[in-house]
mmCIF file of C-alpha atoms and ligand atoms in Angstrom:
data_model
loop_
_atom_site.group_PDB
_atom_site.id
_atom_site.type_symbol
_atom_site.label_atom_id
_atom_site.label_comp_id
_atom_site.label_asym_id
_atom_site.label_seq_id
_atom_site.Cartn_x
_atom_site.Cartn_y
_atom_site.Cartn_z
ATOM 1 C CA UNK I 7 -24.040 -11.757 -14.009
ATOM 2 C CA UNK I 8 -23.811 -8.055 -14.498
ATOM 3 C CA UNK I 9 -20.761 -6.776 -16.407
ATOM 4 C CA UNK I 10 -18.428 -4.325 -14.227
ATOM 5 C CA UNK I 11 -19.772 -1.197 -16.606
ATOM 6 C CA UNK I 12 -22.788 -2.070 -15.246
ATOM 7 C CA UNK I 13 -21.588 -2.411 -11.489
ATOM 8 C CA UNK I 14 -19.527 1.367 -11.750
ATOM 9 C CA UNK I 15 -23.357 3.016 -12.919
ATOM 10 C CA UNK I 16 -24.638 1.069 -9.568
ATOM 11 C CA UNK I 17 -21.676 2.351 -7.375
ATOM 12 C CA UNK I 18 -22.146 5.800 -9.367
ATOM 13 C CA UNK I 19 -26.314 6.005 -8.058
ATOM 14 C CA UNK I 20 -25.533 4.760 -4.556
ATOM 15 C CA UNK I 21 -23.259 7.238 -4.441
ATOM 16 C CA UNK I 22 -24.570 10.109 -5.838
ATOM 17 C CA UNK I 23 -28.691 9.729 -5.923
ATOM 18 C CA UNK I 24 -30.387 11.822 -8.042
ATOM 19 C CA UNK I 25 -27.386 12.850 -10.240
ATOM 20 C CA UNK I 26 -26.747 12.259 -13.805
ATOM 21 C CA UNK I 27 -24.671 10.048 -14.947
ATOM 22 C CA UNK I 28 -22.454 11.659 -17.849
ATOM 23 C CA UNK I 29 -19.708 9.718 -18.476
ATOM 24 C CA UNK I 30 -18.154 6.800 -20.725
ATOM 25 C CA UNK I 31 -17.320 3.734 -18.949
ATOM 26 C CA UNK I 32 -14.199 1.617 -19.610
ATOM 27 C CA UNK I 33 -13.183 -1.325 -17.943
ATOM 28 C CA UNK I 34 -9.772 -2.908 -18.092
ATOM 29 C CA UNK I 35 -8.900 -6.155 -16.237
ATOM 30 C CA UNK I 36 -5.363 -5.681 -16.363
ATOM 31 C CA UNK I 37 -2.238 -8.244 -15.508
ATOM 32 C CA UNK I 38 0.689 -5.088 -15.196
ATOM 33 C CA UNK I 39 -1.575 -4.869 -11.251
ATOM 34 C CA UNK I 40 -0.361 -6.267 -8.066
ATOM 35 C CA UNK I 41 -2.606 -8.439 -6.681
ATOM 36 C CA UNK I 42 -6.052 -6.518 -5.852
ATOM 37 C CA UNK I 43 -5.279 -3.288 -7.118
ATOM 38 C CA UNK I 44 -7.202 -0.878 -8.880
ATOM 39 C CA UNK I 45 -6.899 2.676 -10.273
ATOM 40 C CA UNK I 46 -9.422 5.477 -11.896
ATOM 41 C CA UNK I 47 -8.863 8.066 -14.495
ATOM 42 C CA UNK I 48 -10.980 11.041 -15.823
ATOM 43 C CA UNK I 49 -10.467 12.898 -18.872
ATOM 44 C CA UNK I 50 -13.721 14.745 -20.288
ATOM 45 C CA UNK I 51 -15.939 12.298 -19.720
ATOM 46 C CA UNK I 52 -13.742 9.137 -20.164
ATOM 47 C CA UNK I 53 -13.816 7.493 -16.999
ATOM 48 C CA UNK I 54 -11.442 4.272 -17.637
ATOM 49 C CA UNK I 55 -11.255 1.737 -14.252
ATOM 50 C CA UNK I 56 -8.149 -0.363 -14.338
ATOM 51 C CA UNK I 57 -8.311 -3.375 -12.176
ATOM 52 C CA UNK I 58 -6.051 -6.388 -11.585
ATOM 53 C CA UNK I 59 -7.542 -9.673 -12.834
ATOM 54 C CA UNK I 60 -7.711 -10.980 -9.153
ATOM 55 C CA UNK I 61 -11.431 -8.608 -8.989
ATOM 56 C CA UNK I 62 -12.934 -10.795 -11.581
ATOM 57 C CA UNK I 63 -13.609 -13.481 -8.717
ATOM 58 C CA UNK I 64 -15.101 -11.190 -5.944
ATOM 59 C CA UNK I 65 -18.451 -10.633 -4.970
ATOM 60 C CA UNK I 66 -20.103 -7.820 -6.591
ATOM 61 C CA UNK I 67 -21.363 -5.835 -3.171
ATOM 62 C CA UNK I 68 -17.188 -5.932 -2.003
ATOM 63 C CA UNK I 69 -16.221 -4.851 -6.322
ATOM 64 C CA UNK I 70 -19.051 -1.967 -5.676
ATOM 65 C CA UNK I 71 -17.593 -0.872 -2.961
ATOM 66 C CA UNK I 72 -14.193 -0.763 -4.475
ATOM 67 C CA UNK I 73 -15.404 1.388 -7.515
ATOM 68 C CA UNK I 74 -17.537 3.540 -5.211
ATOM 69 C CA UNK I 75 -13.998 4.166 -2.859
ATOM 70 C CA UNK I 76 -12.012 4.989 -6.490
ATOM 71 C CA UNK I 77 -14.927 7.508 -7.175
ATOM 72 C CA UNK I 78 -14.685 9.216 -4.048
ATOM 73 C CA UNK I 79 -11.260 9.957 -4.863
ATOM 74 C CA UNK I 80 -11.569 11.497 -7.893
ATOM 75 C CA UNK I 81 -15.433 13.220 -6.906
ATOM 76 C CA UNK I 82 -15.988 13.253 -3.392
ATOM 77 C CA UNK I 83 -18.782 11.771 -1.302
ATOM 78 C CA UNK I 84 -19.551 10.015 1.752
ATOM 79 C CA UNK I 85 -18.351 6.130 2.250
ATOM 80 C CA UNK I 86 -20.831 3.481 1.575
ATOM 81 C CA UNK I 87 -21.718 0.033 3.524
ATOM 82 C CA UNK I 88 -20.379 -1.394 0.497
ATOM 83 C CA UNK I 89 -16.990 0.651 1.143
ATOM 84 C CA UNK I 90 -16.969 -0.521 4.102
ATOM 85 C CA UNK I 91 -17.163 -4.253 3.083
ATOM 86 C CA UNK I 92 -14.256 -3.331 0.620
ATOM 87 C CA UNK I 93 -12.400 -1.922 3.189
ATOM 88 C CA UNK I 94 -12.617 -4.777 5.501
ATOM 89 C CA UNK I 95 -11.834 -7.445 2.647
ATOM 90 C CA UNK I 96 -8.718 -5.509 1.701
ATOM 91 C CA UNK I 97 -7.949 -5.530 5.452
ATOM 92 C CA UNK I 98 -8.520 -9.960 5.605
ATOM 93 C CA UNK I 99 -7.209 -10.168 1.642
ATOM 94 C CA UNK I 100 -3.496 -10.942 2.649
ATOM 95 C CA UNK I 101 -4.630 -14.473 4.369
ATOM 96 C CA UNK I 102 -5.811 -15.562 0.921
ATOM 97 C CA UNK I 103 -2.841 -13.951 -1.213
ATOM 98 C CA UNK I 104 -0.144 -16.639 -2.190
ATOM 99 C CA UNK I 105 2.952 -16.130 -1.337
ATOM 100 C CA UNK I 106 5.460 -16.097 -4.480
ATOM 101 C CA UNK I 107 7.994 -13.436 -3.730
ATOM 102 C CA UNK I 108 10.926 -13.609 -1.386
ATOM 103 C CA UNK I 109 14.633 -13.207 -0.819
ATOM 104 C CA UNK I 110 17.204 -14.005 1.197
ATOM 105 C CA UNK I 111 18.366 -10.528 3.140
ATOM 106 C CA UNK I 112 14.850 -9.225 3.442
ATOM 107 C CA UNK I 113 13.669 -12.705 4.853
ATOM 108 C CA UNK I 114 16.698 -12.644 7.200
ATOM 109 C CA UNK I 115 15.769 -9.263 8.186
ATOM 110 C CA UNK I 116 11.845 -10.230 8.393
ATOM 111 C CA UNK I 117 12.888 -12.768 11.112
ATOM 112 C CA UNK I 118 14.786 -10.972 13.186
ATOM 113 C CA UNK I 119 11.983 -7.877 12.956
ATOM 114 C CA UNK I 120 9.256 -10.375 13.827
ATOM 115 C CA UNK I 121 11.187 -12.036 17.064
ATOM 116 C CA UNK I 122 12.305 -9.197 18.607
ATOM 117 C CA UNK I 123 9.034 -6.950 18.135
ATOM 118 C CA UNK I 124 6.175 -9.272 17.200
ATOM 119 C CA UNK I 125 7.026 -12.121 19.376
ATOM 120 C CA UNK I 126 7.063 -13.740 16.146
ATOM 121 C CA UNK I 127 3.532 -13.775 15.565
ATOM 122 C CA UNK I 128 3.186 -12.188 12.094
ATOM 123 C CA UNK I 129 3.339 -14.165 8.855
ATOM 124 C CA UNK I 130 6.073 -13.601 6.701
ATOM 125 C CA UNK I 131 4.998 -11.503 3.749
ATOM 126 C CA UNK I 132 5.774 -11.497 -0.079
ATOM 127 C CA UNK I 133 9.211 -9.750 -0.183
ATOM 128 C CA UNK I 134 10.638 -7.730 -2.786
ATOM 129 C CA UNK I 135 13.258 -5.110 -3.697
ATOM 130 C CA UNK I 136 11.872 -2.042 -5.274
ATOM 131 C CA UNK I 137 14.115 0.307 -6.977
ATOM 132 C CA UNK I 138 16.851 2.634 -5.664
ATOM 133 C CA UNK I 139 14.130 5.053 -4.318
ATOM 134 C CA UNK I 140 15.828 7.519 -2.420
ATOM 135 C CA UNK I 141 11.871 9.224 -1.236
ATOM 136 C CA UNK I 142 9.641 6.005 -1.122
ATOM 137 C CA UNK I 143 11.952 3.874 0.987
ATOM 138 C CA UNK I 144 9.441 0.618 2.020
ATOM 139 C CA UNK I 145 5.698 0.447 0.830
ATOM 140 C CA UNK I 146 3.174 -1.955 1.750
ATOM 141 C CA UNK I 147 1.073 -3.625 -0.505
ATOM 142 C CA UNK I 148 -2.368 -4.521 1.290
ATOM 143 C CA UNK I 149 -3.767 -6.610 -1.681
ATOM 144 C CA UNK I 150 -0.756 -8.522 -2.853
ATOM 145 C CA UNK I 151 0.203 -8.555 1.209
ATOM 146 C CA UNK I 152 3.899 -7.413 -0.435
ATOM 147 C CA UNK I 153 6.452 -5.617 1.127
ATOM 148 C CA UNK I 154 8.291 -3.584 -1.195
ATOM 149 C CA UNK I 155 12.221 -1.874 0.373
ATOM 150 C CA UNK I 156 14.125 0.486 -1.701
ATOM 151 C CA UNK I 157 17.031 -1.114 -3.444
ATOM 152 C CA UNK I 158 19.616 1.343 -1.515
ATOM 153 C CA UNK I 159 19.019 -0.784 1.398
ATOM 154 C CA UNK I 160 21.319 -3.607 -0.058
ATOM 155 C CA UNK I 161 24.170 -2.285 0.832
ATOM 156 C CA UNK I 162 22.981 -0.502 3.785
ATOM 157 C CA UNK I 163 23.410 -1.536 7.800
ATOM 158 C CA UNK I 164 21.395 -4.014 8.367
ATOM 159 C CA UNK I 165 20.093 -2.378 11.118
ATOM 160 C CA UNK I 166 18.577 0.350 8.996
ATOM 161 C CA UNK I 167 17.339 -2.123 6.923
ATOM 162 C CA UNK I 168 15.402 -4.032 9.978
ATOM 163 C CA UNK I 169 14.195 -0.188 10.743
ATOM 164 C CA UNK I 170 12.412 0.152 7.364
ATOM 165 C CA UNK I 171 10.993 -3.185 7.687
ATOM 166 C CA UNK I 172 9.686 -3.026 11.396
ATOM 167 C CA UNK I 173 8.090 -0.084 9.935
ATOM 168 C CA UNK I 174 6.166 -1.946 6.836
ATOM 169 C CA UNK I 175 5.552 -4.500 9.197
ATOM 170 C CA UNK I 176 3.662 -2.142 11.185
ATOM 171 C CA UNK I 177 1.053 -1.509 8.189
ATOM 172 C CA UNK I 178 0.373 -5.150 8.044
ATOM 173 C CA UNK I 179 -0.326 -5.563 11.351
ATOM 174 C CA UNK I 180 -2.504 -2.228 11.786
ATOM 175 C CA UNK I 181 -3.818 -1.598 8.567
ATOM 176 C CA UNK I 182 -5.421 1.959 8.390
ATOM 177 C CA UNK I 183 -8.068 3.604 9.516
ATOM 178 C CA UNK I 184 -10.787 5.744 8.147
ATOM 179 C CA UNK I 185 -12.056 9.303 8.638
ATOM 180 C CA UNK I 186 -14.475 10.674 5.938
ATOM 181 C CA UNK I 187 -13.188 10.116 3.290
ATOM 182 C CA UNK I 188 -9.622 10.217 4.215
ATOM 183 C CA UNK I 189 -7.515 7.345 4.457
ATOM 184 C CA UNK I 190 -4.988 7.103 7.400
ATOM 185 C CA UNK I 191 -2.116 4.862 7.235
ATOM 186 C CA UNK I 192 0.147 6.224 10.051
ATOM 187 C CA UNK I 193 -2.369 6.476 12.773
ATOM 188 C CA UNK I 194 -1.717 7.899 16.408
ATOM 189 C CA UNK I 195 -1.681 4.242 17.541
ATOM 190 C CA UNK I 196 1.207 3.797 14.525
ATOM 191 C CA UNK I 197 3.311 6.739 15.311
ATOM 192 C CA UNK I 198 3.186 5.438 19.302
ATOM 193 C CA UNK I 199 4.270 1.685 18.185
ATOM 194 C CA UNK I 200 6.954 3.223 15.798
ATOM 195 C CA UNK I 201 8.759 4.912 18.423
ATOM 196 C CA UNK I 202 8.876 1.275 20.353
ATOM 197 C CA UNK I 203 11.978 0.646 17.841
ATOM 198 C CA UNK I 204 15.007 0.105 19.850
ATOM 199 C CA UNK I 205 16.896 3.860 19.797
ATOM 200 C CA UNK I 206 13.643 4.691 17.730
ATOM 201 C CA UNK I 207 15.492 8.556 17.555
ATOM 202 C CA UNK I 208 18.988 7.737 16.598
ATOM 203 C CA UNK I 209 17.599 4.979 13.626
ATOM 204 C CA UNK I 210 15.622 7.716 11.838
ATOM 205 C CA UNK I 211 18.439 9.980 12.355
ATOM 206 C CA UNK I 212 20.815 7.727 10.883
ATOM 207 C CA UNK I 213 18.110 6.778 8.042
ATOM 208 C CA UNK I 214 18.418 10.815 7.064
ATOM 209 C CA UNK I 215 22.192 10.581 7.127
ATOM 210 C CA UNK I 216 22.118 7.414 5.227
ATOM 211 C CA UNK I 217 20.011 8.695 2.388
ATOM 212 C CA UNK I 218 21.736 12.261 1.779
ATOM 213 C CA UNK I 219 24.755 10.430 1.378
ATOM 214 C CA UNK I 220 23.339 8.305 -1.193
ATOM 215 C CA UNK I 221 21.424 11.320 -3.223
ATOM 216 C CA UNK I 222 25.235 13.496 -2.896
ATOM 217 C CA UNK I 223 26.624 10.370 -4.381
ATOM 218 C CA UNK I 224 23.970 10.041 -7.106
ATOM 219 C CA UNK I 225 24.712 13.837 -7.810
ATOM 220 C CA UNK I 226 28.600 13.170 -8.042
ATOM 221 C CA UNK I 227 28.128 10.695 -10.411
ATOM 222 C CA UNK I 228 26.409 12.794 -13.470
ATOM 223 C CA UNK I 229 28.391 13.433 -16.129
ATOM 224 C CA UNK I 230 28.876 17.246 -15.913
HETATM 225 ZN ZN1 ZN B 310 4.451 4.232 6.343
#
């Protein structure tokens, strides 16, 4: 079996024929990931991968073509078949992904999300609180299939909580698409299904509303 130093120089030549290959490899398998994530850093010509432990197990063609998508971020360059193979495991991943994380308002609000707007026909997530985030309000996760909601929906409506999570919902169900080498999450088909939310206008209204109130609060509480 080739080592994964060894599988970045492949991903490196595929990518880039006829270029030199300057740099110092190191690979972390790393724990402190979510399930199937990954990350790349340069500095001079350190180029450190950190990958969650979960990549050990995966064919080498789909791990290529996750170190080849990591080096088009940091260098450029045009998308691989083996990118492409990533891409579409990352996309299939969450069927595979135990589930170990859940709670009891975000399930509640899962449920009533998934009746009402997806005939309740999507599979119920990993579900988690992140912290009191007042910018990144919901994320989703595609490798660990979790959704993450911004602890200041707790105490919120929980009709502005449902809104965030119809919204992650929506990135598990339509994934994201790929131009070059950009990445799009919130498609044209996404914005169109987004605005299929009940009083779509008045929710992301209120969602404003809802968050400068909590930031003024923050602000009042400092100690000068
Ligand atoms: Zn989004």
């Amino acid at each position: 079996m080739k080592s994964t130093s060894e599988l970045v120089r492949e991903a490196f030549t595929e990518l880039y024929p006829g270029k030199s290959f300057p740099y110092q490899v190191t690979v972390k398998y790393s724990r402190k990931f979510g399930s199937y994530n990954a990350n790349v850093k340069l500095s001079g010509h350190d180029l450190r991968f950190g990958l969650s432990r979960e990549w050990k197990g995966v064919d080498a063609d789909i791990v290529i073509g996750l170190l080849q998508a990591l080096l088009i971020k940091l260098l450029g360059g045009k998308k691989t078949k083996r990118v492409e193979l990533y891409h579409i495991f990352l996309k299939k991943v969450h069927q595979v992904v135990p589930k170990v994380h859940t709670d009891p308002v975000l399930s509640e609000s899962f449920h009533r999300v998934n009746q009402e707007y997806f005939n309740d026909n999507m599979e119920e997530p990993n579900l988690k609180w992140s912290t009191d985030a007042t910018r990144k309000l919901g994320h989703y996760a595609y490798g660990s299939d979790t959704i993450l909601i911004s602890s200041i929906f707790k105490d919120a409506p929980v009709e502005l909580l449902d809104y965030i999570m119809y919204h992650e919902l929506l990135h598990k169900k339509l994934k994201f698409d790929h131009k070059e080498e950009r990445t799009i999450h919130h498609s044209r088909e996404f914005r169109e299904a987004e605005r299929k939310y009940a009083n779509f206008e008045r929710m992301d209204a209120e969602i404003s509303r809802f968050i400068a109130q909590k930031r003024r609060r923050r602000w009042r509480l400092l100690p000068w």
